[in-house]
């Protein structure tokens, strides 16, 4: 695979992502209302905010009462549902002042039916030969597909992306269905936009299924992992399949590219089930792996609550915040560990991962970068496990990340993991 030669933003190796659904975040569903949450999120340890599409929604063939965020009617305007352009600029400036980075969702493959381009530049779109009208996106009748064979469309799209970088000083893009758009466009877009600012480029594309997109994007999704872990919980596959997947992600990404790990996002929550429906008792160990395996962790708004309901996609359905975020401390510990430990840096040639051969449904690994070590022991099963642990690189005192207890792990030591249990150690 061709090497990604683009300059990398220096902050991406130890960041995390928090996906923000403005519509459902608060009762108001506005930028201003969300802005009040920034101190809490910063205290929790969130580093990068990814905002789902902020552009206005097309009315023609609209789904539900409010429509899909991903059926855009104008690439260079703000969805009035959320507020004004000035409101968003203030939010980004406020976020930057607190140390956050900001990504916006970019939907390059398609628009809504009454996008301004559909009226002014119909040649920007693919045509359905059967109907003579715009070509609908696969399985989604509220959106129509753009034609990337048209140089004018490509230029207009890049200009629209540049607008948000220059006007609002965003820090990067999460590219919706990146693999539906021709790879050479993304190369053209990144080359042009990098003249303005070194951005972070995240592809909604599976690392294993479309590795070629890592020629342009800094990071891509672990979709295969997400599906296989759900299948594992239903006893449809075995632990060796999961271990092999981890090895495959590491082999493809190497020291240059980043895998995005997650247990929920807007699509999964709305259409396929909450993380509790999909993973049940296995959820905590999956979340710990997301933060400690080589890559970048992401959580969807409300996971810290935790949100146990499917949020409606086309209608108002606010997260039912209680003022008591039960998992905030859990995530704060993981956010802090990810940020401060060199052993957990992503795409870092100095960081190594050692996956152990362990019994039962356990996955055990050691992350090392210089003197920094993080030891992770996870039980993906409903039966308790006892194991003997010995590794030439494990010696001296380690601290249990969650309890604060110190232990000497030199030599051969025994470890017990309860059903769905976990142990997380950092070397002192």
Short mmCIF file of C-alpha atoms in Angstrom, two decimals:
data_model
loop_
_atom_site.label_atom_id
_atom_site.label_comp_id
_atom_site.label_asym_id
_atom_site.label_seq_id
_atom_site.Cartn_x
_atom_site.Cartn_y
_atom_site.Cartn_z
CA UNK A 1 0.00 0.00 0.00
CA UNK A 2 1.20 3.49 -0.82
CA UNK A 3 2.60 5.39 2.15
CA UNK A 4 0.64 8.35 3.56
CA UNK A 5 3.14 11.17 3.02
CA UNK A 6 0.97 14.04 4.25
CA UNK A 7 2.10 16.08 7.21
CA UNK A 8 0.43 14.89 10.42
CA UNK A 9 -1.04 17.17 13.05
CA UNK A 10 1.21 16.71 16.09
CA UNK A 11 -1.66 16.29 18.56
CA UNK A 12 -3.38 13.24 17.07
CA UNK A 13 -1.20 10.50 18.57
CA UNK A 14 -2.58 10.72 22.10
CA UNK A 15 -5.97 12.34 21.57
CA UNK A 16 -9.47 10.95 22.01
CA UNK A 17 -12.74 11.76 20.25
CA UNK A 18 -16.12 12.62 21.72
CA UNK A 19 -18.94 12.54 19.15
CA UNK A 20 -21.52 15.31 19.60
CA UNK A 21 -25.11 15.04 18.37
CA UNK A 22 -26.22 18.67 18.87
CA UNK A 23 -29.89 17.92 18.18
CA UNK A 24 -30.16 15.33 20.94
CA UNK A 25 -27.58 16.65 23.39
CA UNK A 26 -29.86 19.12 25.17
CA UNK A 27 -33.55 19.99 25.28
CA UNK A 28 -32.71 23.14 23.30
CA UNK A 29 -30.58 21.30 20.77
CA UNK A 30 -28.39 24.34 20.07
CA UNK A 31 -24.72 25.28 19.94
CA UNK A 32 -25.21 27.69 22.82
CA UNK A 33 -26.81 25.06 25.04
CA UNK A 34 -24.04 22.57 24.27
CA UNK A 35 -21.38 25.18 25.02
CA UNK A 36 -22.39 25.10 28.68
CA UNK A 37 -21.19 21.45 28.80
CA UNK A 38 -17.61 22.22 27.75
CA UNK A 39 -16.20 22.62 31.29
CA UNK A 40 -17.63 19.24 32.32
CA UNK A 41 -16.27 17.53 29.22
CA UNK A 42 -12.86 19.11 29.65
CA UNK A 43 -12.77 18.00 33.29
CA UNK A 44 -13.66 14.48 32.18
CA UNK A 45 -10.65 14.50 29.86
CA UNK A 46 -12.22 14.91 26.42
CA UNK A 47 -9.66 16.20 23.90
CA UNK A 48 -11.35 16.31 20.50
CA UNK A 49 -14.99 17.15 19.75
CA UNK A 50 -16.52 15.73 16.58
CA UNK A 51 -19.72 17.50 15.62
CA UNK A 52 -22.18 15.60 13.48
CA UNK A 53 -23.18 17.63 10.35
CA UNK A 54 -23.87 21.26 11.15
CA UNK A 55 -25.20 22.18 7.70
CA UNK A 56 -28.92 22.79 6.94
CA UNK A 57 -31.13 19.82 6.11
CA UNK A 58 -32.96 19.41 2.81
CA UNK A 59 -36.77 19.49 2.95
CA UNK A 60 -37.60 17.49 -0.18
CA UNK A 61 -38.12 13.80 0.67
CA UNK A 62 -37.20 14.61 4.28
CA UNK A 63 -37.28 11.75 6.76
CA UNK A 64 -39.30 12.06 9.95
CA UNK A 65 -40.18 15.44 11.42
CA UNK A 66 -36.67 16.94 11.33
CA UNK A 67 -34.79 15.06 8.64
CA UNK A 68 -31.35 13.49 8.38
CA UNK A 69 -28.27 15.43 9.35
CA UNK A 70 -26.64 13.75 6.33
CA UNK A 71 -29.06 15.19 3.73
CA UNK A 72 -27.41 18.59 3.29
CA UNK A 73 -29.06 21.52 1.47
CA UNK A 74 -26.07 23.88 1.49
CA UNK A 75 -22.44 23.07 2.30
CA UNK A 76 -21.58 26.60 3.46
CA UNK A 77 -24.48 27.40 5.78
CA UNK A 78 -25.48 26.52 9.33
CA UNK A 79 -28.51 24.43 10.27
CA UNK A 80 -30.81 27.07 11.87
CA UNK A 81 -32.02 24.36 14.23
CA UNK A 82 -28.67 24.71 16.01
CA UNK A 83 -28.23 28.49 15.89
CA UNK A 84 -26.20 30.83 13.71
CA UNK A 85 -22.76 30.85 12.13
CA UNK A 86 -21.65 33.29 14.82
CA UNK A 87 -22.92 30.88 17.47
CA UNK A 88 -20.76 28.12 16.00
CA UNK A 89 -17.72 30.38 15.70
CA UNK A 90 -18.10 31.36 19.36
CA UNK A 91 -18.40 27.68 20.31
CA UNK A 92 -15.25 26.74 18.38
CA UNK A 93 -13.31 29.67 19.84
CA UNK A 94 -14.48 28.75 23.35
CA UNK A 95 -13.51 25.12 22.79
CA UNK A 96 -10.08 26.10 21.49
CA UNK A 97 -9.49 28.38 24.47
CA UNK A 98 -10.10 25.39 26.75
CA UNK A 99 -7.72 23.12 24.84
CA UNK A 100 -10.20 21.16 22.71
CA UNK A 101 -9.72 20.34 19.03
CA UNK A 102 -12.78 20.48 16.77
CA UNK A 103 -13.78 18.20 13.88
CA UNK A 104 -16.85 18.59 11.70
CA UNK A 105 -18.63 15.81 9.86
CA UNK A 106 -18.23 16.18 6.09
CA UNK A 107 -20.71 14.46 3.78
CA UNK A 108 -19.01 14.50 0.40
CA UNK A 109 -20.75 11.63 -1.38
CA UNK A 110 -24.27 13.01 -1.53
CA UNK A 111 -26.65 15.84 -0.73
CA UNK A 112 -30.35 16.25 -0.14
CA UNK A 113 -32.66 16.64 -3.16
CA UNK A 114 -33.07 20.39 -2.83
CA UNK A 115 -29.44 21.28 -2.21
CA UNK A 116 -28.53 24.59 -3.86
CA UNK A 117 -26.31 22.70 -6.30
CA UNK A 118 -29.22 20.56 -7.47
CA UNK A 119 -30.84 23.76 -8.73
CA UNK A 120 -27.79 25.73 -9.86
CA UNK A 121 -25.43 22.94 -10.98
CA UNK A 122 -27.39 19.77 -11.83
CA UNK A 123 -24.32 18.59 -13.76
CA UNK A 124 -22.63 18.05 -10.39
CA UNK A 125 -24.83 14.98 -9.86
CA UNK A 126 -25.08 11.44 -11.18
CA UNK A 127 -28.18 10.66 -13.24
CA UNK A 128 -30.40 7.61 -12.92
CA UNK A 129 -30.72 6.27 -16.46
CA UNK A 130 -34.03 4.60 -15.63
CA UNK A 131 -35.76 7.72 -14.34
CA UNK A 132 -33.77 10.54 -15.89
CA UNK A 133 -33.58 12.21 -12.48
CA UNK A 134 -30.81 12.39 -9.91
CA UNK A 135 -29.41 9.07 -8.75
CA UNK A 136 -30.48 8.19 -5.22
CA UNK A 137 -27.84 6.91 -2.82
CA UNK A 138 -28.04 3.18 -2.20
CA UNK A 139 -31.01 2.38 0.05
CA UNK A 140 -31.62 6.01 1.04
CA UNK A 141 -34.27 7.91 -0.92
CA UNK A 142 -33.70 11.27 0.79
CA UNK A 143 -30.22 11.77 -0.69
CA UNK A 144 -28.72 11.99 -4.20
CA UNK A 145 -25.20 11.18 -5.35
CA UNK A 146 -22.57 13.58 -6.63
CA UNK A 147 -20.45 12.98 -9.75
CA UNK A 148 -16.74 13.10 -8.99
CA UNK A 149 -15.86 12.75 -12.65
CA UNK A 150 -16.80 16.44 -12.93
CA UNK A 151 -13.76 18.70 -12.22
CA UNK A 152 -16.06 21.64 -11.41
CA UNK A 153 -17.80 19.61 -8.68
CA UNK A 154 -14.47 18.62 -7.15
CA UNK A 155 -13.29 22.22 -7.07
CA UNK A 156 -16.58 23.41 -5.55
CA UNK A 157 -16.43 20.72 -2.85
CA UNK A 158 -12.88 21.63 -1.87
CA UNK A 159 -13.84 25.31 -1.75
CA UNK A 160 -16.73 24.45 0.58
CA UNK A 161 -14.44 22.48 2.89
CA UNK A 162 -11.94 25.34 2.89
CA UNK A 163 -14.71 27.71 3.95
CA UNK A 164 -15.04 25.99 7.34
CA UNK A 165 -11.29 25.90 7.92
CA UNK A 166 -10.86 29.59 7.15
CA UNK A 167 -14.12 30.87 8.63
CA UNK A 168 -14.28 28.82 11.82
CA UNK A 169 -10.71 27.51 12.24
CA UNK A 170 -11.79 23.89 12.60
CA UNK A 171 -9.07 21.29 13.15
CA UNK A 172 -10.17 18.51 10.84
CA UNK A 173 -12.84 16.49 9.12
CA UNK A 174 -14.61 13.24 9.84
CA UNK A 175 -15.45 12.06 6.31
CA UNK A 176 -18.83 10.35 6.14
CA UNK A 177 -18.76 7.16 4.05
CA UNK A 178 -15.30 8.14 2.84
CA UNK A 179 -14.95 4.98 0.74
CA UNK A 180 -18.04 5.91 -1.32
CA UNK A 181 -16.03 8.84 -2.69
CA UNK A 182 -13.19 8.22 -5.13
CA UNK A 183 -9.79 8.11 -3.45
CA UNK A 184 -8.19 10.53 -5.89
CA UNK A 185 -10.63 13.25 -4.84
CA UNK A 186 -9.56 12.93 -1.22
CA UNK A 187 -5.92 13.19 -2.32
CA UNK A 188 -6.75 16.35 -4.25
CA UNK A 189 -8.73 17.78 -1.33
CA UNK A 190 -6.09 17.11 1.31
CA UNK A 191 -3.29 18.45 -0.88
CA UNK A 192 -5.19 21.69 -1.41
CA UNK A 193 -6.48 22.14 2.14
CA UNK A 194 -3.10 21.46 3.71
CA UNK A 195 -1.98 24.78 2.21
CA UNK A 196 -4.26 26.43 4.77
CA UNK A 197 -3.74 24.33 7.90
CA UNK A 198 -2.45 20.92 8.99
CA UNK A 199 -5.71 19.10 9.68
CA UNK A 200 -6.73 15.76 11.15
CA UNK A 201 -8.44 13.51 8.60
CA UNK A 202 -10.70 10.71 9.91
CA UNK A 203 -12.36 8.34 7.45
CA UNK A 204 -15.60 6.52 8.09
CA UNK A 205 -14.09 3.50 6.39
CA UNK A 206 -12.93 0.20 7.82
CA UNK A 207 -9.16 -0.17 8.07
CA UNK A 208 -9.33 -3.81 6.97
CA UNK A 209 -11.84 -3.45 4.14
CA UNK A 210 -10.46 -0.28 2.55
CA UNK A 211 -6.81 0.09 3.63
CA UNK A 212 -6.03 2.16 0.53
CA UNK A 213 -7.87 5.12 2.08
CA UNK A 214 -5.09 5.34 4.65
CA UNK A 215 -3.01 6.80 1.82
CA UNK A 216 -4.91 10.01 2.57
CA UNK A 217 -6.60 9.67 5.96
CA UNK A 218 -4.74 9.65 9.25
CA UNK A 219 -7.27 7.33 10.88
CA UNK A 220 -10.11 4.99 9.94
CA UNK A 221 -12.72 2.88 11.69
CA UNK A 222 -12.58 -0.56 13.30
CA UNK A 223 -15.97 -1.59 11.86
CA UNK A 224 -14.93 -5.25 11.50
CA UNK A 225 -13.93 -5.35 15.17
CA UNK A 226 -17.25 -3.81 16.19
CA UNK A 227 -19.22 -6.43 14.25
CA UNK A 228 -17.10 -9.39 15.32
CA UNK A 229 -17.19 -8.49 19.01
CA UNK A 230 -20.98 -8.32 18.85
CA UNK A 231 -20.96 -11.75 17.18
CA UNK A 232 -18.59 -13.04 19.86
CA UNK A 233 -20.95 -11.92 22.62
CA UNK A 234 -23.69 -13.93 20.89
CA UNK A 235 -21.29 -16.92 20.80
CA UNK A 236 -21.16 -16.85 16.99
CA UNK A 237 -17.35 -16.70 16.87
CA UNK A 238 -14.40 -17.41 19.15
CA UNK A 239 -11.73 -15.47 21.00
CA UNK A 240 -9.06 -16.43 18.45
CA UNK A 241 -11.01 -14.51 15.81
CA UNK A 242 -10.82 -11.38 17.96
CA UNK A 243 -7.10 -11.81 18.60
CA UNK A 244 -6.45 -12.29 14.89
CA UNK A 245 -8.40 -9.11 14.13
CA UNK A 246 -6.28 -7.10 16.55
CA UNK A 247 -3.15 -8.38 14.83
CA UNK A 248 -4.57 -7.48 11.41
CA UNK A 249 -5.35 -3.91 12.43
CA UNK A 250 -1.84 -3.50 13.83
CA UNK A 251 -0.25 -4.97 10.70
CA UNK A 252 -2.12 -2.65 8.33
CA UNK A 253 -1.75 0.54 10.35
CA UNK A 254 1.86 -0.04 11.34
CA UNK A 255 3.49 3.08 12.75
CA UNK A 256 1.83 5.48 10.34
CA UNK A 257 -1.96 5.07 10.50
CA UNK A 258 -4.48 4.97 13.33
CA UNK A 259 -7.43 2.67 14.03
CA UNK A 260 -10.48 4.29 15.65
CA UNK A 261 -11.96 2.07 18.38
CA UNK A 262 -15.50 2.50 19.72
CA UNK A 263 -18.50 0.66 21.15
CA UNK A 264 -21.17 3.14 20.02
CA UNK A 265 -21.81 5.97 17.57
CA UNK A 266 -24.83 7.71 16.07
CA UNK A 267 -25.52 4.99 13.48
CA UNK A 268 -25.06 2.02 15.77
CA UNK A 269 -27.06 3.56 18.61
CA UNK A 270 -30.01 4.52 16.41
CA UNK A 271 -30.22 1.59 14.02
CA UNK A 272 -28.49 -1.48 15.48
CA UNK A 273 -28.92 -1.04 19.21
CA UNK A 274 -27.33 0.57 22.22
CA UNK A 275 -23.97 -0.69 23.39
CA UNK A 276 -25.84 -2.46 26.22
CA UNK A 277 -28.08 -4.28 23.77
CA UNK A 278 -25.11 -5.38 21.68
CA UNK A 279 -22.44 -6.13 24.27
CA UNK A 280 -24.15 -6.56 27.63
CA UNK A 281 -21.76 -7.54 30.43
CA UNK A 282 -18.79 -7.50 28.03
CA UNK A 283 -19.02 -3.72 27.51
CA UNK A 284 -16.47 -2.53 30.13
CA UNK A 285 -13.67 -4.72 28.76
CA UNK A 286 -14.41 -3.50 25.22
CA UNK A 287 -14.22 0.10 26.35
CA UNK A 288 -10.92 -0.49 28.13
CA UNK A 289 -9.50 -2.08 24.99
CA UNK A 290 -10.64 0.95 22.95
CA UNK A 291 -8.47 3.17 25.14
CA UNK A 292 -5.44 0.92 25.52
CA UNK A 293 -4.89 -1.01 22.27
CA UNK A 294 -2.86 0.75 19.59
CA UNK A 295 -5.12 3.42 18.09
CA UNK A 296 -7.55 6.16 19.06
CA UNK A 297 -10.62 5.84 21.33
CA UNK A 298 -13.98 7.42 20.62
CA UNK A 299 -17.13 7.64 22.72
CA UNK A 300 -20.57 8.84 21.67
CA UNK A 301 -22.30 11.52 23.73
CA UNK A 302 -24.16 10.03 26.64
CA UNK A 303 -21.95 6.99 27.17
CA UNK A 304 -20.76 8.61 30.38
CA UNK A 305 -24.37 8.79 31.70
CA UNK A 306 -24.76 5.98 30.60
CA UNK A 307 -27.41 6.42 27.91
CA UNK A 308 -29.33 3.15 27.60
CA UNK A 309 -31.82 4.19 24.92
CA UNK A 310 -31.70 4.32 21.15
CA UNK A 311 -31.81 7.98 20.11
CA UNK A 312 -34.22 8.74 17.28
CA UNK A 313 -32.41 9.76 14.11
CA UNK A 314 -34.96 11.92 12.28
CA UNK A 315 -36.86 13.37 15.25
CA UNK A 316 -36.16 15.19 18.48
CA UNK A 317 -35.21 12.71 21.20
CA UNK A 318 -32.94 14.36 23.75
CA UNK A 319 -30.52 12.44 25.95
CA UNK A 320 -32.09 12.10 29.40
CA UNK A 321 -29.30 13.60 31.49
CA UNK A 322 -29.83 13.13 35.23
CA UNK A 323 -27.00 15.23 36.64
CA UNK A 324 -25.34 12.04 37.83
CA UNK A 325 -23.02 10.64 35.18
CA UNK A 326 -22.29 7.22 36.64
CA UNK A 327 -19.43 6.39 34.27
CA UNK A 328 -17.74 9.79 34.24
CA UNK A 329 -14.97 8.67 36.62
CA UNK A 330 -14.43 5.46 34.62
CA UNK A 331 -13.92 7.45 31.43
CA UNK A 332 -11.92 10.15 33.15
CA UNK A 333 -9.40 7.55 34.30
CA UNK A 334 -9.13 6.12 30.79
CA UNK A 335 -8.91 9.55 29.13
CA UNK A 336 -6.11 10.56 31.51
CA UNK A 337 -4.23 7.30 30.99
CA UNK A 338 -4.44 7.64 27.21
CA UNK A 339 -3.26 11.25 27.26
CA UNK A 340 -0.33 10.90 29.64
CA UNK A 341 1.20 7.48 28.90
CA UNK A 342 3.71 7.33 26.04
CA UNK A 343 3.04 3.57 25.89
CA UNK A 344 -0.48 4.31 24.65
CA UNK A 345 0.49 6.70 21.86
CA UNK A 346 -0.97 5.79 18.47
CA UNK A 347 1.10 5.43 15.31
CA UNK A 348 4.33 5.84 17.27
CA UNK A 349 7.32 3.78 16.17
CA UNK A 350 8.64 3.87 19.74
CA UNK A 351 5.54 2.17 21.15
CA UNK A 352 5.24 -1.63 21.08
CA UNK A 353 2.39 -4.00 21.81
CA UNK A 354 2.92 -7.54 23.12
CA UNK A 355 -0.14 -9.81 22.92
CA UNK A 356 0.17 -12.77 25.29
CA UNK A 357 -0.97 -16.35 24.84
CA UNK A 358 -3.50 -16.69 27.67
CA UNK A 359 -6.27 -19.16 28.58
CA UNK A 360 -10.03 -19.03 28.16
CA UNK A 361 -11.63 -15.95 26.70
CA UNK A 362 -8.92 -13.61 27.95
CA UNK A 363 -7.02 -10.99 25.98
CA UNK A 364 -3.86 -9.80 27.73
CA UNK A 365 -1.29 -7.38 26.35
CA UNK A 366 1.55 -5.11 27.37
CA UNK A 367 2.11 -1.66 25.83
CA UNK A 368 5.66 -0.30 26.11
CA UNK A 369 7.31 2.96 25.09
CA UNK A 370 10.68 3.51 26.73
CA UNK A 371 10.16 3.37 30.49
CA UNK A 372 6.39 3.69 30.12
CA UNK A 373 4.41 0.45 30.46
CA UNK A 374 0.70 -0.32 30.60
CA UNK A 375 -0.41 -3.91 31.28
CA UNK A 376 -3.98 -4.82 30.28
CA UNK A 377 -5.79 -8.01 31.32
CA UNK A 378 -9.32 -8.52 30.00
CA UNK A 379 -11.78 -11.38 30.42
CA UNK A 380 -14.23 -11.48 27.51
CA UNK A 381 -16.12 -14.41 29.00
CA UNK A 382 -18.71 -15.35 31.62
CA UNK A 383 -16.38 -17.75 33.43
CA UNK A 384 -13.69 -16.65 35.89
CA UNK A 385 -10.08 -17.22 34.79
CA UNK A 386 -6.86 -17.84 36.69
CA UNK A 387 -3.54 -17.62 34.90
CA UNK A 388 0.19 -17.57 35.51
CA UNK A 389 1.85 -14.45 34.17
CA UNK A 390 5.51 -14.10 33.32
CA UNK A 391 7.23 -11.88 30.78
CA UNK A 392 10.83 -10.72 30.67
CA UNK A 393 9.72 -7.09 30.33
CA UNK A 394 7.36 -7.19 33.34
CA UNK A 395 9.24 -6.48 36.56
CA UNK A 396 9.07 -4.06 39.44
CA UNK A 397 6.15 -2.16 40.93
CA UNK A 398 2.91 -1.47 39.09
CA UNK A 399 -0.17 0.45 40.13
CA UNK A 400 -3.72 -0.71 39.56
CA UNK A 401 -5.15 2.17 37.52
CA UNK A 402 -8.66 1.88 38.97
CA UNK A 403 -7.93 1.11 42.63
CA UNK A 404 -4.57 2.81 43.13
CA UNK A 405 -3.14 -0.32 44.78
CA UNK A 406 0.56 -1.02 44.18
CA UNK A 407 1.83 -4.51 43.38
CA UNK A 408 5.22 -6.05 42.66
CA UNK A 409 4.82 -8.04 39.44
CA UNK A 410 8.38 -9.31 39.20
CA UNK A 411 8.77 -12.95 38.17
CA UNK A 412 6.01 -15.49 37.87
CA UNK A 413 2.80 -14.19 39.43
CA UNK A 414 -0.76 -15.45 39.45
CA UNK A 415 -3.70 -13.37 38.23
CA UNK A 416 -7.41 -13.98 38.66
CA UNK A 417 -10.05 -12.37 36.49
CA UNK A 418 -13.73 -12.55 37.41
CA UNK A 419 -16.41 -13.05 34.76
CA UNK A 420 -16.18 -10.06 32.37
CA UNK A 421 -13.41 -8.82 34.65
CA UNK A 422 -10.44 -6.58 33.97
CA UNK A 423 -7.18 -5.43 35.47
CA UNK A 424 -5.28 -2.39 34.25
CA UNK A 425 -1.78 -1.60 35.52
CA UNK A 426 0.70 1.20 34.88
CA UNK A 427 4.35 0.74 35.77
CA UNK A 428 5.63 3.05 38.49
#
